[in-house]
Short mmCIF file of C-alpha atoms in Angstrom, two decimals:
data_model
loop_
_atom_site.label_atom_id
_atom_site.label_comp_id
_atom_site.label_asym_id
_atom_site.label_seq_id
_atom_site.Cartn_x
_atom_site.Cartn_y
_atom_site.Cartn_z
CA MET A 1 64.36 -127.83 -83.96
CA ARG A 2 63.15 -128.43 -80.44
CA PHE A 3 62.86 -125.84 -77.69
CA PHE A 4 63.05 -126.93 -74.06
CA ARG A 5 62.76 -125.07 -70.77
CA SER A 6 65.57 -126.54 -68.74
CA SER A 7 63.85 -126.75 -65.35
CA ALA A 8 60.27 -127.17 -66.45
CA ASP A 9 60.11 -130.94 -66.27
CA ARG A 10 56.94 -132.69 -65.18
CA GLY A 11 58.17 -133.57 -61.71
CA ALA A 12 59.06 -129.96 -60.87
CA TYR A 13 55.79 -128.72 -62.31
CA GLY A 14 53.77 -131.26 -60.29
CA HIS A 15 55.55 -130.30 -57.07
CA SER A 16 54.88 -126.60 -57.65
CA ARG A 17 51.27 -127.33 -58.43
CA LYS A 18 50.80 -129.16 -55.13
CA LEU A 19 52.32 -126.25 -53.20
CA PHE A 20 50.01 -123.85 -55.03
CA VAL A 21 46.92 -125.89 -54.11
CA ILE A 22 48.01 -126.07 -50.46
CA ALA A 23 48.60 -122.30 -50.35
CA ARG A 24 45.18 -121.62 -51.85
CA CYS A 25 43.48 -123.83 -49.24
CA LEU A 26 45.15 -122.13 -46.26
CA PRO A 27 42.72 -119.18 -45.88
CA PHE A 28 39.71 -121.51 -45.97
CA ALA A 29 41.40 -123.79 -43.43
CA ALA A 30 41.85 -120.79 -41.12
CA LEU A 31 38.18 -119.84 -41.46
CA ALA A 32 37.07 -123.43 -40.88
CA ALA A 33 39.21 -123.61 -37.74
CA VAL A 34 37.59 -120.45 -36.36
CA VAL A 35 34.06 -121.75 -37.04
CA THR A 36 34.90 -125.10 -35.46
CA ILE A 37 36.33 -123.53 -32.32
CA GLU A 38 33.59 -120.91 -31.92
CA LEU A 39 30.78 -123.46 -32.29
CA SER A 40 32.35 -125.99 -29.96
CA PRO A 41 32.58 -126.15 -26.16
CA VAL A 42 36.06 -124.56 -26.36
CA HIS A 43 34.70 -121.31 -27.84
CA VAL A 44 36.33 -119.45 -24.97
CA VAL A 45 39.59 -119.69 -26.94
CA TYR A 46 40.42 -116.33 -28.54
CA THR A 47 40.20 -116.83 -32.33
CA GLY A 48 40.55 -113.23 -33.52
CA PRO A 49 44.16 -113.63 -34.71
CA LEU A 50 43.09 -116.51 -36.99
CA LEU A 51 40.65 -114.38 -39.03
CA SER A 52 42.84 -111.42 -39.95
CA PRO A 53 45.48 -113.45 -41.86
CA ALA A 54 42.87 -115.12 -44.09
CA PRO A 55 42.63 -112.26 -46.68
CA ALA A 56 46.41 -111.88 -46.68
CA LEU A 57 46.86 -115.59 -47.37
CA ALA A 58 44.29 -115.40 -50.15
CA ALA A 59 46.14 -112.52 -51.81
CA VAL A 60 49.15 -114.80 -52.38
CA THR A 61 47.34 -117.12 -54.81
CA MET A 62 44.07 -115.33 -55.72
CA GLY A 63 43.10 -112.27 -57.66
CA PRO A 64 41.36 -109.24 -56.19
CA LEU A 65 37.89 -110.80 -56.57
CA GLY A 66 38.91 -114.02 -54.83
CA THR A 67 40.71 -112.10 -52.11
CA GLY A 68 37.66 -109.88 -51.61
CA ALA A 69 35.43 -112.95 -51.39
CA VAL A 70 37.64 -114.46 -48.67
CA ALA A 71 37.65 -111.13 -46.82
CA GLY A 72 33.86 -110.98 -46.98
CA LEU A 73 33.62 -114.55 -45.76
CA ALA A 74 35.93 -113.72 -42.87
CA LEU A 75 33.75 -110.73 -41.91
CA LEU A 76 30.69 -112.97 -42.09
CA VAL A 77 32.32 -115.56 -39.82
CA SER A 78 33.35 -112.85 -37.36
CA SER A 79 29.81 -111.43 -37.28
CA THR A 80 28.20 -114.86 -36.95
CA THR A 81 30.45 -115.98 -34.10
CA ALA A 82 29.91 -112.66 -32.30
CA THR A 83 26.14 -113.15 -32.59
CA VAL A 84 26.20 -116.79 -31.48
CA ASN A 85 28.38 -115.98 -28.48
CA HIS A 86 26.47 -112.76 -27.65
CA ALA A 87 29.71 -110.79 -27.89
CA TRP A 88 28.39 -107.69 -29.61
CA GLY A 89 29.12 -104.52 -27.72
CA THR A 90 32.49 -105.67 -26.44
CA GLN A 91 35.61 -103.75 -27.34
CA GLN A 92 37.33 -106.93 -28.46
CA VAL A 93 34.80 -107.65 -31.24
CA TYR A 94 35.02 -104.16 -32.71
CA ALA A 95 38.81 -104.22 -32.56
CA ASN A 96 38.85 -107.56 -34.40
CA MET A 97 36.43 -106.24 -37.03
CA ALA A 98 38.50 -103.09 -37.60
CA ALA A 99 41.74 -105.06 -37.92
CA LEU A 100 40.09 -107.52 -40.30
CA LEU A 101 38.74 -104.70 -42.45
CA LEU A 102 42.14 -103.02 -42.73
CA VAL A 103 43.86 -106.28 -43.63
CA ALA A 104 41.15 -107.02 -46.19
CA ILE A 105 41.58 -103.68 -47.96
CA ALA A 106 45.36 -104.00 -48.02
CA SER A 107 45.12 -107.59 -49.29
CA VAL A 108 42.77 -106.72 -52.15
CA VAL A 109 45.02 -103.86 -53.26
CA SER A 110 48.10 -106.07 -52.99
CA SER A 111 46.43 -108.82 -55.00
CA ALA A 112 45.43 -106.38 -57.73
CA VAL A 113 49.01 -105.10 -58.02
CA ARG A 114 50.40 -108.65 -58.11
CA VAL A 115 47.98 -109.73 -60.84
CA ARG A 116 48.85 -106.68 -62.94
CA ARG A 117 52.58 -107.32 -62.63
CA THR A 118 52.09 -110.99 -63.45
CA ARG A 119 50.21 -110.09 -66.62
CA GLU A 120 52.93 -107.66 -67.65
CA LEU A 121 55.63 -110.26 -67.03
CA THR A 122 53.67 -112.84 -69.01
CA GLN A 123 53.41 -110.43 -71.93
CA VAL A 124 57.13 -109.70 -71.81
CA ARG A 125 57.89 -113.42 -71.76
CA ARG A 126 55.70 -113.97 -74.81
CA ILE A 127 57.50 -111.20 -76.66
CA ALA A 128 60.82 -112.74 -75.61
CA GLU A 129 59.79 -116.15 -76.93
CA VAL A 130 58.63 -114.67 -80.23
CA SER A 131 61.95 -112.81 -80.57
CA GLN A 132 63.87 -115.99 -79.82
CA ASN A 133 61.87 -117.93 -82.41
CA VAL A 134 62.65 -115.30 -85.04
CA VAL A 135 66.38 -115.63 -84.33
CA LEU A 136 66.40 -119.43 -84.10
CA ARG A 137 64.37 -120.75 -87.01
CA PRO A 138 63.67 -124.48 -87.36
CA LEU A 139 66.31 -126.39 -89.32
CA PRO A 140 65.40 -128.92 -92.04
CA THR A 141 66.25 -132.53 -91.24
CA ARG A 142 67.90 -133.03 -94.63
CA MET A 143 70.26 -130.60 -96.36
CA GLY A 144 72.34 -131.73 -99.30
CA VAL A 145 74.67 -134.50 -98.21
CA VAL A 146 73.96 -134.17 -94.49
CA MET A 147 71.19 -135.05 -92.08
CA ALA A 148 70.66 -132.46 -89.35
CA ALA A 149 69.08 -132.05 -85.91
CA SER A 150 69.09 -129.17 -83.47
CA VAL A 151 68.01 -128.43 -79.92
CA TYR A 152 67.78 -125.31 -77.81
CA LEU A 153 67.67 -125.41 -74.01
CA ALA A 154 66.54 -122.18 -72.38
CA ALA A 155 67.81 -121.36 -68.92
CA GLU A 156 65.37 -120.09 -66.28
CA ARG A 157 65.94 -116.34 -66.11
CA GLY A 158 62.46 -114.88 -66.08
CA ALA A 159 61.90 -112.85 -69.23
CA GLN A 160 65.57 -112.58 -70.21
CA ILE A 161 66.44 -113.72 -73.71
CA GLY A 162 69.63 -115.56 -74.46
CA GLY A 163 72.16 -114.57 -77.11
CA ASP A 164 72.67 -118.00 -78.68
CA LEU A 165 72.41 -118.14 -82.47
CA TYR A 166 72.63 -120.78 -85.16
CA GLU A 167 71.57 -121.45 -88.72
CA ALA A 168 72.19 -123.99 -91.49
CA MET A 169 71.51 -123.41 -95.18
CA THR A 170 72.02 -125.29 -98.42
CA THR A 171 73.92 -123.22 -100.98
CA ARG A 172 75.66 -123.77 -104.33
CA PHE A 173 78.93 -123.99 -102.38
CA GLY A 174 77.66 -126.74 -100.07
CA VAL A 175 75.88 -126.81 -96.74
CA ARG A 176 76.91 -123.84 -94.62
CA LEU A 177 76.34 -123.52 -90.88
CA ILE A 178 76.85 -120.94 -88.18
CA VAL A 179 76.73 -121.23 -84.42
CA GLY A 180 77.51 -118.40 -82.06
CA ASP A 181 76.99 -116.88 -78.65
CA VAL A 182 76.60 -113.21 -77.76
CA ARG A 183 78.15 -112.04 -74.53
CA GLY A 184 75.30 -110.69 -72.45
CA LYS A 185 71.54 -111.21 -72.40
CA GLY A 186 68.34 -109.33 -73.10
CA LEU A 187 67.23 -107.37 -76.15
CA ALA A 188 70.73 -106.02 -76.80
CA ALA A 189 71.96 -109.60 -77.24
CA VAL A 190 69.06 -110.39 -79.57
CA ARG A 191 69.86 -107.36 -81.73
CA SER A 192 73.48 -108.47 -82.04
CA ALA A 193 72.48 -112.05 -82.82
CA ALA A 194 69.94 -110.90 -85.40
CA ALA A 195 72.53 -108.69 -87.11
CA VAL A 196 75.03 -111.53 -87.41
CA LEU A 197 72.41 -114.03 -88.57
CA GLY A 198 70.98 -111.62 -91.11
CA ALA A 199 74.39 -111.07 -92.66
CA PHE A 200 75.08 -114.82 -92.70
CA ARG A 201 71.77 -115.70 -94.36
CA GLU A 202 72.46 -113.20 -97.12
CA ALA A 203 76.19 -113.75 -97.65
CA VAL A 204 76.23 -117.56 -97.79
CA HIS A 205 74.48 -117.53 -101.17
CA TYR A 206 76.84 -115.05 -102.84
CA GLU A 207 80.29 -115.28 -101.22
CA ARG A 208 82.35 -118.20 -102.47
CA ASP A 209 85.03 -117.78 -99.79
CA LEU A 210 83.85 -118.67 -96.28
CA ALA A 211 86.20 -116.03 -94.89
CA GLU A 212 84.24 -113.37 -96.77
CA VAL A 213 81.06 -114.62 -95.10
CA MET A 214 82.77 -114.10 -91.74
CA HIS A 215 83.81 -110.58 -92.77
CA ARG A 216 80.23 -109.78 -93.72
CA CYS A 217 79.03 -110.96 -90.30
CA ALA A 218 81.67 -108.85 -88.55
CA ALA A 219 80.74 -105.78 -90.60
CA ALA A 220 77.04 -106.25 -89.80
CA LEU A 221 77.84 -106.39 -86.10
CA GLN A 222 79.90 -103.20 -86.33
CA ARG A 223 77.00 -101.46 -88.07
CA GLU A 224 74.66 -102.61 -85.32
CA TYR A 225 76.96 -101.12 -82.69
CA ALA A 226 77.22 -97.88 -84.65
CA LEU A 227 73.43 -97.44 -84.65
CA LEU A 228 73.42 -96.92 -80.90
CA ASP A 229 73.10 -93.24 -80.00
CA ARG A 230 75.73 -92.47 -77.37
CA THR A 231 74.34 -89.04 -76.51
CA THR A 232 70.72 -89.97 -75.79
CA ASP A 233 71.21 -93.23 -73.94
CA PRO A 234 74.75 -93.70 -72.57
CA ARG A 235 73.65 -96.54 -70.29
CA HIS A 236 72.61 -98.68 -73.25
CA TRP A 237 75.74 -97.72 -75.17
CA GLU A 238 77.97 -99.01 -72.39
CA GLU A 239 75.99 -102.25 -72.32
CA GLN A 240 76.38 -102.73 -76.07
CA ALA A 241 80.04 -101.67 -76.12
CA GLU A 242 80.92 -104.51 -73.74
CA GLN A 243 79.40 -107.14 -76.02
CA PHE A 244 81.13 -109.45 -78.47
CA VAL A 245 80.04 -112.54 -80.36
CA THR A 246 81.87 -115.85 -80.57
CA VAL A 247 81.16 -117.43 -83.96
CA LEU A 248 81.94 -120.69 -85.72
CA LEU A 249 81.35 -121.04 -89.46
CA ALA A 250 81.29 -124.44 -91.13
CA GLN A 251 80.98 -125.54 -94.75
CA VAL A 252 80.30 -129.11 -95.89
CA PRO A 253 81.27 -129.48 -99.57
CA ASP A 254 80.57 -132.54 -101.69
CA ASP A 255 83.98 -134.06 -100.98
CA ALA A 256 84.78 -135.84 -97.70
CA THR A 257 85.92 -132.73 -95.85
CA ILE A 258 84.58 -129.92 -93.73
CA GLN A 259 85.84 -126.34 -93.70
CA LEU A 260 85.80 -124.23 -90.53
CA ILE A 261 86.51 -120.70 -89.36
CA ASN A 262 86.44 -120.29 -85.60
CA ARG A 263 86.42 -116.90 -83.92
CA GLY A 264 86.60 -117.55 -80.20
CA HIS A 265 83.87 -120.24 -80.12
CA PRO A 266 84.07 -123.71 -78.49
CA PRO A 267 85.48 -126.08 -81.16
CA PRO A 268 83.14 -128.64 -82.73
CA LEU A 269 83.42 -132.37 -82.12
CA ILE A 270 83.37 -135.24 -84.62
CA VAL A 271 81.89 -138.54 -83.43
CA GLN A 272 82.17 -141.94 -85.10
CA GLY A 273 81.95 -145.40 -83.57
CA GLY A 274 82.36 -144.19 -80.01
CA CYS A 275 85.45 -142.15 -80.87
CA VAL A 276 85.43 -138.39 -80.42
CA ARG A 277 87.91 -135.91 -81.81
CA THR A 278 87.99 -132.15 -81.32
CA LEU A 279 88.53 -129.84 -84.28
CA ASP A 280 90.71 -127.26 -82.55
CA PRO A 281 91.71 -124.28 -84.69
CA THR A 282 95.38 -124.06 -85.60
CA ARG A 283 95.17 -120.27 -85.39
CA PRO A 284 93.10 -118.84 -82.50
CA LEU A 285 91.04 -115.83 -83.56
CA PRO A 286 89.24 -113.23 -81.40
CA PRO A 287 85.43 -113.05 -81.38
CA LEU A 288 83.46 -110.67 -83.57
CA GLY A 289 83.46 -107.18 -82.10
CA LEU A 290 87.08 -107.44 -80.97
CA GLU A 291 88.70 -106.71 -84.34
CA GLU A 292 91.43 -104.65 -82.66
CA PHE A 293 92.92 -107.95 -81.50
CA LEU A 294 92.84 -109.47 -84.98
CA THR A 295 96.46 -109.52 -86.15
CA GLY A 296 98.61 -111.60 -88.44
CA PRO A 297 97.73 -112.96 -91.90
CA PRO A 298 94.21 -112.73 -93.34
CA ILE A 299 91.54 -115.09 -92.02
CA ALA A 300 91.43 -118.38 -93.91
CA THR A 301 89.42 -121.58 -93.68
CA GLU A 302 90.82 -124.69 -92.06
CA THR A 303 89.95 -128.05 -93.64
CA TYR A 304 89.40 -131.32 -91.78
CA PRO A 305 88.36 -134.82 -92.90
CA PHE A 306 84.62 -135.46 -92.62
CA THR A 307 83.58 -138.78 -94.16
CA ALA A 308 80.28 -140.60 -94.57
CA GLY A 309 78.84 -141.84 -91.27
CA GLU A 310 80.66 -139.28 -89.15
CA ARG A 311 78.67 -136.86 -87.04
CA LEU A 312 79.66 -133.30 -86.24
CA LEU A 313 78.40 -131.52 -83.10
CA LEU A 314 78.35 -127.73 -82.95
CA HIS A 315 77.36 -126.22 -79.62
CA THR A 316 77.44 -123.11 -77.45
CA ASP A 317 79.32 -122.73 -74.17
CA GLY A 318 76.12 -123.30 -72.19
CA VAL A 319 76.65 -127.02 -72.82
CA LEU A 320 80.22 -127.07 -71.50
CA GLU A 321 79.46 -124.82 -68.52
CA ALA A 322 76.49 -126.82 -67.21
CA ARG A 323 77.32 -127.96 -63.66
CA ASN A 324 75.93 -130.52 -61.29
CA ARG A 325 75.43 -130.18 -57.54
CA SER A 326 79.13 -130.86 -57.02
CA HIS A 327 79.94 -127.91 -59.35
CA GLU A 328 81.47 -130.27 -61.92
CA PHE A 329 81.24 -129.28 -65.58
CA PHE A 330 79.35 -131.42 -68.05
CA PRO A 331 81.77 -134.03 -69.53
CA LEU A 332 80.75 -133.55 -73.16
CA PRO A 333 83.38 -135.70 -74.97
CA GLU A 334 83.00 -138.56 -72.49
CA THR A 335 79.23 -138.45 -72.85
CA LEU A 336 79.41 -138.51 -76.63
CA GLU A 337 81.54 -141.64 -76.51
CA ILE A 338 78.84 -143.70 -74.78
CA LEU A 339 75.72 -142.35 -76.50
CA ASP A 340 74.02 -144.02 -79.42
CA GLY A 341 71.18 -143.19 -81.75
CA ALA A 342 70.08 -144.40 -85.16
CA THR A 343 69.44 -140.88 -86.40
CA PRO A 344 70.94 -137.49 -85.55
CA GLU A 345 67.64 -136.51 -83.92
CA GLU A 346 67.67 -139.55 -81.61
CA TYR A 347 71.34 -139.06 -80.77
CA LEU A 348 70.91 -135.37 -79.99
CA ASP A 349 67.82 -136.03 -77.89
CA ARG A 350 69.78 -138.48 -75.73
CA LEU A 351 72.55 -135.92 -75.40
CA ARG A 352 69.97 -133.38 -74.26
CA GLN A 353 68.65 -135.80 -71.64
CA ALA A 354 72.18 -136.45 -70.35
CA LEU A 355 72.84 -132.71 -70.11
CA VAL A 356 69.60 -132.03 -68.21
CA ARG A 357 70.29 -134.92 -65.82
CA HIS A 358 73.79 -133.64 -65.13
CA ALA A 359 72.51 -130.13 -64.36
CA ASP A 360 69.61 -131.51 -62.31
CA GLY A 361 67.21 -129.72 -64.64
CA HIS A 362 68.60 -126.24 -63.91
CA LEU A 363 70.87 -124.66 -66.51
CA THR A 364 72.53 -121.36 -65.68
CA ASP A 365 72.94 -120.43 -69.35
CA ASP A 366 71.13 -121.18 -72.59
CA ALA A 367 72.48 -124.15 -74.50
CA ALA A 368 72.17 -124.69 -78.25
CA MET A 369 73.36 -127.72 -80.21
CA ILE A 370 73.41 -128.74 -83.89
CA LEU A 371 74.29 -132.25 -85.00
CA ILE A 372 74.92 -133.11 -88.64
CA GLU A 373 75.78 -136.47 -90.21
CA ARG A 374 77.37 -136.84 -93.63
CA THR A 375 75.52 -139.34 -95.82
CA ASP A 376 77.08 -138.71 -99.24
CA THR A 377 73.69 -139.50 -100.76
CA ALA A 378 72.72 -137.25 -103.63
CA PRO A 379 69.94 -134.80 -102.82
CA GLY A 380 66.51 -136.03 -103.76
CA ILE A 381 67.38 -139.73 -103.35
CA ALA A 382 65.65 -141.27 -100.37
CA LEU A 383 67.75 -143.03 -97.76
CA PRO A 384 66.82 -146.52 -96.53
CA GLY A 385 63.92 -146.22 -94.15
CA GLU A 386 62.82 -142.84 -95.49
CA PRO A 387 59.43 -142.45 -97.18
#
């Protein structure tokens, strides 16, 4: 599995780095301009306003020590120019020194606060990444009769964690997969995703019927909601009560079929030879967490043909909702028709590149994708080209 930050490409990083270097040089440029003017024949020009902003400019890109050093250098320049020009004793010099001292103190304090907040945000982001990695574990490239590849594109939302989830496991009933998306973001979404994934990882090895696996996931989500204490933290309860999870379960048996149960999730796509077909459910079902809208006969699997050489793409709605500058959605089926790739990993990587190009490197929502290809080769037998 590959993780990508959607807008952290090299070009954007290089541009930001250049702006950072320019901003860091500004206070020294201001000090150099003052020294140049004061030591030149045009020293009659009033340079006091150029010294006071130097510590404030330094506080934008430097820590408290660097900001203090710039402030001290500014005071030294002010004292030196006053001595060279024999300006000591004038009201203007003392006013400039007092203003510079006040700005310096405020800048150092501001820089210290900024550095502390940056460190806290960095720590929160690290915790968020660790939590995301626990939810989205790497997938093996070979499982039973299928080859697999996966990719996760994280949207730029500071320290917020997305609610995308997926997993694929080899069981005695065949290869079983899940892909889902929690409504909402943050730790509440991670808890919901973890509850569903935990139930899936346990149930797939014991439940023969795929519908029972779905029931186990729904029950785990209901238990997660029930753990929230409504009396002690009503704000968090309202946040959790508004959540639901769209889920798609898939099972690849040994025969040339695939079995699906879709509860409110974008339908998967099958690709072969430039042709794409959508596996729409014949019976729409509500997402997990909205069981009050689940009516009619019991949930049952739907079976579709899935032969050797065909590839199946499972994805979250972040792929479909990616927009370009013209606010046009990403044309997923049309893109799949023109892509090629010798392996699922190559194919999915080219799909990722097309998605990032369409969104100009800025996704508004996390996007997760799993691509599997049926090989009908018995497990343990190497494919051509494999070691």
